[in-house]
Short mmCIF file of C-alpha atoms in Angstrom, two decimals:
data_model
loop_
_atom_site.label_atom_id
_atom_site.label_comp_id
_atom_site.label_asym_id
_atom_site.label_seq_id
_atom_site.Cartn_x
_atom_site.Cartn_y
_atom_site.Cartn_z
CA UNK B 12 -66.24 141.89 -8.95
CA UNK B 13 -65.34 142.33 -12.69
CA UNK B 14 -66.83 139.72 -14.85
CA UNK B 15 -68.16 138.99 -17.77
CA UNK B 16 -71.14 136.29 -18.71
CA UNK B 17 -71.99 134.74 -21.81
CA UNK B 18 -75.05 133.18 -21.48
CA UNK B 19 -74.92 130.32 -24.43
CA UNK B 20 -72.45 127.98 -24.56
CA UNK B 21 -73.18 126.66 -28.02
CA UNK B 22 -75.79 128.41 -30.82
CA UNK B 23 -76.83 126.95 -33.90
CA UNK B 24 -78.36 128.76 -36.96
CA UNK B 25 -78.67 128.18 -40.43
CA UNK B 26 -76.72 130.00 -43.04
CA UNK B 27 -78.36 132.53 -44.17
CA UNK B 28 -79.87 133.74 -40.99
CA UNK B 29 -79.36 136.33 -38.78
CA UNK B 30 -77.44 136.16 -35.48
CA UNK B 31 -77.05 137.57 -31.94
CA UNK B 32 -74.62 136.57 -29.54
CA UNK B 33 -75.36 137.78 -26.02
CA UNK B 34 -72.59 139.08 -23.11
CA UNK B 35 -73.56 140.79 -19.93
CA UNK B 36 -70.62 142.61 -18.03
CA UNK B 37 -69.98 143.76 -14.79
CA UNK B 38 -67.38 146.64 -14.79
CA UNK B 39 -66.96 149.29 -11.72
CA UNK B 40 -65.41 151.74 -14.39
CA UNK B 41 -66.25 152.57 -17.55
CA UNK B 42 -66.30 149.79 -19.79
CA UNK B 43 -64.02 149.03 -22.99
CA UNK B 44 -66.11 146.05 -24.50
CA UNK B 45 -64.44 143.72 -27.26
CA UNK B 46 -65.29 140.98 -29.24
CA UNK B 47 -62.66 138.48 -30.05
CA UNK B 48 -63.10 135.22 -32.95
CA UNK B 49 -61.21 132.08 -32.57
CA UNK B 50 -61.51 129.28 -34.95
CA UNK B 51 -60.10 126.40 -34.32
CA UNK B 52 -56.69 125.35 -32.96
CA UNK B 53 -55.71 129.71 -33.75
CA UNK B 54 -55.36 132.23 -31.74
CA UNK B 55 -57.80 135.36 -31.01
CA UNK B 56 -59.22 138.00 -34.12
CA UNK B 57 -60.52 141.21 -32.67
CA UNK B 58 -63.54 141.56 -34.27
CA UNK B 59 -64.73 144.95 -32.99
CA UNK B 60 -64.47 146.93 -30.25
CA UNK B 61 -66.23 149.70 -27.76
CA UNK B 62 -64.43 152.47 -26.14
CA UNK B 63 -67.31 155.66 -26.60
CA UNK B 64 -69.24 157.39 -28.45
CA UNK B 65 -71.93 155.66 -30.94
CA UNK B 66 -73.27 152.81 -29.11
CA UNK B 67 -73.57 150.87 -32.27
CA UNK B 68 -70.09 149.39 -33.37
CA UNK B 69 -69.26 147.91 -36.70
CA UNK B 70 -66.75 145.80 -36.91
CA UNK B 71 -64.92 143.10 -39.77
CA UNK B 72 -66.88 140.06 -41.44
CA UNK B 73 -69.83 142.03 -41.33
CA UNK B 74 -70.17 142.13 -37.47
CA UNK B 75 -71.59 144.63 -35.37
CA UNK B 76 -72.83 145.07 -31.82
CA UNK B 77 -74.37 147.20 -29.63
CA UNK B 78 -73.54 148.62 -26.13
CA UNK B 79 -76.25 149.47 -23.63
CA UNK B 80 -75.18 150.90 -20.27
CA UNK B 81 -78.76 150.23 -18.92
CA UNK B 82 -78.51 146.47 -19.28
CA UNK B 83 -75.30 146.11 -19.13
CA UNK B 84 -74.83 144.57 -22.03
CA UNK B 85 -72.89 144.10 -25.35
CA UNK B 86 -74.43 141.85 -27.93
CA UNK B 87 -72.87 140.72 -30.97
CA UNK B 88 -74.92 140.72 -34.44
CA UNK B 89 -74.75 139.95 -37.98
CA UNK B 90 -77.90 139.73 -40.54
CA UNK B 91 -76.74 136.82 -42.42
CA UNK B 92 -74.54 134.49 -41.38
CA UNK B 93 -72.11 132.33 -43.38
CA UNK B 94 -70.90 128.91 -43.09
CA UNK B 95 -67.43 130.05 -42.99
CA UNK B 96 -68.56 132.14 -39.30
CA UNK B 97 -68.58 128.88 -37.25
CA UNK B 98 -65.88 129.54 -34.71
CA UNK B 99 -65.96 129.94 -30.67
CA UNK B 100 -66.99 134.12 -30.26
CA UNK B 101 -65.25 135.63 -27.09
CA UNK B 102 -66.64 138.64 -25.18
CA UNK B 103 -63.81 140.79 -22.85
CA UNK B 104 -63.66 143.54 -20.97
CA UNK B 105 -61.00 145.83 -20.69
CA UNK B 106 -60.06 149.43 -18.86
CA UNK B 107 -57.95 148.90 -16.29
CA UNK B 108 -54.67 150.99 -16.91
CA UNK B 109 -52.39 147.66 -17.23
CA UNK B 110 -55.17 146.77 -20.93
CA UNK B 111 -55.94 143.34 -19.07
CA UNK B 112 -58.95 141.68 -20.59
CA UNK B 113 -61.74 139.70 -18.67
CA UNK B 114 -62.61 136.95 -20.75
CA UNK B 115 -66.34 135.60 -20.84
CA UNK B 116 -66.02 131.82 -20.92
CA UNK B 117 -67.27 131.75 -24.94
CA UNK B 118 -70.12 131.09 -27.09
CA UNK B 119 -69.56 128.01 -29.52
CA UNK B 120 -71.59 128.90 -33.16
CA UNK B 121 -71.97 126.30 -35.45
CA UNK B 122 -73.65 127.36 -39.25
CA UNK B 123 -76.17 124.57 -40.62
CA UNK B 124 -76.31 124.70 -44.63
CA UNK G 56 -45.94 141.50 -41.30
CA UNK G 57 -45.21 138.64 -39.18
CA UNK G 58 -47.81 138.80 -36.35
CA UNK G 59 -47.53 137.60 -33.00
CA UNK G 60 -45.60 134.35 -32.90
CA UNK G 61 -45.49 131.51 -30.49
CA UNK G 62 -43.55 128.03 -30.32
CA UNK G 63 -43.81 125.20 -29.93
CA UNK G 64 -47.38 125.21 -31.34
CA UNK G 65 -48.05 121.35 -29.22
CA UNK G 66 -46.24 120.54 -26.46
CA UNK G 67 -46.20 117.16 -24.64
CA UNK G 68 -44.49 116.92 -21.23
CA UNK G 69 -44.90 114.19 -18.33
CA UNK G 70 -45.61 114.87 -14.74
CA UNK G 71 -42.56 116.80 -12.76
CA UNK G 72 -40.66 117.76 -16.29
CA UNK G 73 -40.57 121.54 -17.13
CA UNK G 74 -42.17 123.44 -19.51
CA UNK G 75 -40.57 126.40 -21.69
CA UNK G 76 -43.72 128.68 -24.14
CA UNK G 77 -41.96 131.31 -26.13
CA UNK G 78 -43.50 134.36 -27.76
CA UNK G 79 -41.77 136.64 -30.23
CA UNK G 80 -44.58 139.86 -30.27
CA UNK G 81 -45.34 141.69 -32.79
CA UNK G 82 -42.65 143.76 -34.74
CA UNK G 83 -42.30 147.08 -32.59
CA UNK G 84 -44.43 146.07 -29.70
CA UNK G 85 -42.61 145.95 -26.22
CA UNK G 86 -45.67 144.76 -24.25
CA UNK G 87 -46.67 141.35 -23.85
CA UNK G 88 -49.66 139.32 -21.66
CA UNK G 89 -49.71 135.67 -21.13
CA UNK G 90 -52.86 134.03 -20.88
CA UNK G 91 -54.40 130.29 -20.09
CA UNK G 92 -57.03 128.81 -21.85
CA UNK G 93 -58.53 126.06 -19.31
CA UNK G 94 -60.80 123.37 -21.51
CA UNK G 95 -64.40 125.20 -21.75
CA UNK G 96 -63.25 128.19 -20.22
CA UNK G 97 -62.87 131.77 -21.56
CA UNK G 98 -58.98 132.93 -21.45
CA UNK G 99 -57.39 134.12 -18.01
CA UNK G 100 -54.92 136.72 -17.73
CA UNK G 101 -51.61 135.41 -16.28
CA UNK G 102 -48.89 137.90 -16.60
CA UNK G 103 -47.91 141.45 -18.04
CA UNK G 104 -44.55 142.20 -19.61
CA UNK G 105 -42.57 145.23 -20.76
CA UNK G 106 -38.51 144.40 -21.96
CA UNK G 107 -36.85 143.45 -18.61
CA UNK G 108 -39.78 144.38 -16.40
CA UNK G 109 -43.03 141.98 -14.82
CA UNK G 110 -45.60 144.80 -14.72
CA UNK G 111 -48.53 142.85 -13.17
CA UNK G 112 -48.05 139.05 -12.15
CA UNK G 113 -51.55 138.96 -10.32
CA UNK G 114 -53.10 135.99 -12.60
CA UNK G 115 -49.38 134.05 -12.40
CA UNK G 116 -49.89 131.13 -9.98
CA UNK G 117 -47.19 131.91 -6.90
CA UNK G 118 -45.69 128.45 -7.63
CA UNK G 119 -44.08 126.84 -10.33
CA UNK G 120 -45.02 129.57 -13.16
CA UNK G 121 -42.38 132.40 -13.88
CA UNK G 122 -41.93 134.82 -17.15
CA UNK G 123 -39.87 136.68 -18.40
CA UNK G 124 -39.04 139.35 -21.59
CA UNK G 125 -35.55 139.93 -21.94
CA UNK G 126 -34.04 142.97 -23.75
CA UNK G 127 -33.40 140.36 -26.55
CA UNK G 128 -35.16 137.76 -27.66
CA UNK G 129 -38.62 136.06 -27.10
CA UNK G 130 -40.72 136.27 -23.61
CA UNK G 131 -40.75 132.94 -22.12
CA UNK G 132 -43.35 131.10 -19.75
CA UNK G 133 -42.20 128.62 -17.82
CA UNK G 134 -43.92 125.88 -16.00
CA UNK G 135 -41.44 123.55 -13.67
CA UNK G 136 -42.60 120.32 -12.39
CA UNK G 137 -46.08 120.19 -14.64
CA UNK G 138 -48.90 118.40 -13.51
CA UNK G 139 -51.73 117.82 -14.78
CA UNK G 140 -53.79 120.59 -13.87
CA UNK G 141 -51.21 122.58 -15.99
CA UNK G 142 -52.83 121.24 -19.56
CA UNK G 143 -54.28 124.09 -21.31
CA UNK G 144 -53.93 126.24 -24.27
CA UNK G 145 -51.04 129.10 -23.36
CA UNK G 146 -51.79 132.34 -25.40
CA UNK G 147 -49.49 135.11 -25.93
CA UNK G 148 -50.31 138.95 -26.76
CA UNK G 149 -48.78 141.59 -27.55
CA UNK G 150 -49.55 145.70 -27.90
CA UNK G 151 -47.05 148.46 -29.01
CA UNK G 152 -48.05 150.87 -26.25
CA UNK G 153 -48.07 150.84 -22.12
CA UNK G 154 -51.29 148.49 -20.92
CA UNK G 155 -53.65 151.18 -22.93
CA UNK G 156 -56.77 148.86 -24.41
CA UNK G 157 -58.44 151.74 -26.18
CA UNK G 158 -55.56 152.84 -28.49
CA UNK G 159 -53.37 149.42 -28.41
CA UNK G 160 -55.45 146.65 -28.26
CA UNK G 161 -53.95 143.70 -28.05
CA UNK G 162 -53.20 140.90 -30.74
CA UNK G 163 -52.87 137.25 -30.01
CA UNK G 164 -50.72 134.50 -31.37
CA UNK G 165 -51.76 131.20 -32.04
CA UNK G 166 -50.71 129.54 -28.69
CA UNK G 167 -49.52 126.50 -27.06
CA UNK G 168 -51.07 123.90 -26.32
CA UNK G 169 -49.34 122.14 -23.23
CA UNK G 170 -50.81 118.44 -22.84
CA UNK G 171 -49.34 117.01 -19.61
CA UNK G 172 -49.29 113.18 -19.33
#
């Protein structure tokens, strides 16, 4: 079955320091990975994406993440995070031919000063 | 560059009333999903529109939920005869191109959020 898992329901770091957001996925076909930002009471920013090729993506806000087939994962990272960066972080996976998105159930980041 | 736009933004209804979610898409996109946002739950795909057409209804439950896209105006959710169950945040999104994630992905609005009492 299609899924995807995000392991932590709610992170906190300190501004400042790095970060890494984790998502597993379980896709028959070849994945299309996306990470998706929603702050509160909005809707969903695409932050980045993962279709092929370089398995390092960069993406907006200073966001990256990096895909790897043998763990079946797609983490999300940034060096330095900002107080401005607290927000709910939403993994998906995508590829079917209709570009439905399974939704991991969130991770929760909240920035300390 | 109005993006994707839903109304109302809060919506109260009691038990048995019905519930009408509207979603104007992005300028020149013909393709719209509806999703549900349960309380500490990731979004779940409901429904997939093109103008006049359901494409996929798989994550639509088979009673009480219907959508549509007319040739004019906004696609519309409805919900008759709420319950409670039905509270959740209703997100709409829209792409310009057929269902293709890699070249079209797909941009939200800021949703509904259906409180039933």
């Amino acid at each position: 079955a299609q899924s995807v898992t995000q392991p932590d329901i709610h992170i906190t770091v300190s501004e400042g320091a790095s970060l890494e957001l984790r998502c597993n996925y379980s896709y028959g076909a070849t994945p299309y990975l996306f990470w998706y930002v929603q702050s509160p009471g909005q809707g969903l920013q695409l932050l980045l994406k993962y279709f092929s090729g370089d398995t390092l993506v960069q993406g907006i806000k200073g966001f990256e993440a990096e895909f790897k087939r043998s763990q079946s994962s797609f983490n999300l990272r940034k060096p330095s995070v900002h107080w401005s960066d607290a927000a709910e972080y939403f993994c998906a996976v995508g590829g079917g031919s209709q570009g439905n998105l399974i939704f991991g159930k969130g991770t929760k980041l909240s920035v300390k000063p | 560059n109005a993006g994707v736009m839903q109304n109302p933004r809060h919506l109260v209804r009691r038990r048995g009333q019905e519930a009408r979610l509207r979603c104007s898409p992005m300028k020149g996109h013909s393709h719209v999903y509806w999703y549900r946002q349960l309380p500490e739950e990731g979004l779940k795909f409901m429904v997939y529109l093109q103008k006049e057409n359901i494409i996929d209804e798989s994550g639509m439950p088979k009673e009480r939920f219907s959508a549509e896209f007319p040739k004019e105006g906004p696609s519309i959710l409805r919900i008759q005869q709420v319950v409670r169950g039905d509270s959740a945040a209703y997100f709409c999104a829209s792409s310009p191109r057929a269902g293709d994630s890699v070249n079209s992905p797909l941009h939200f609005g800021n949703g509904t959020r259906l409180t039933v009492t």
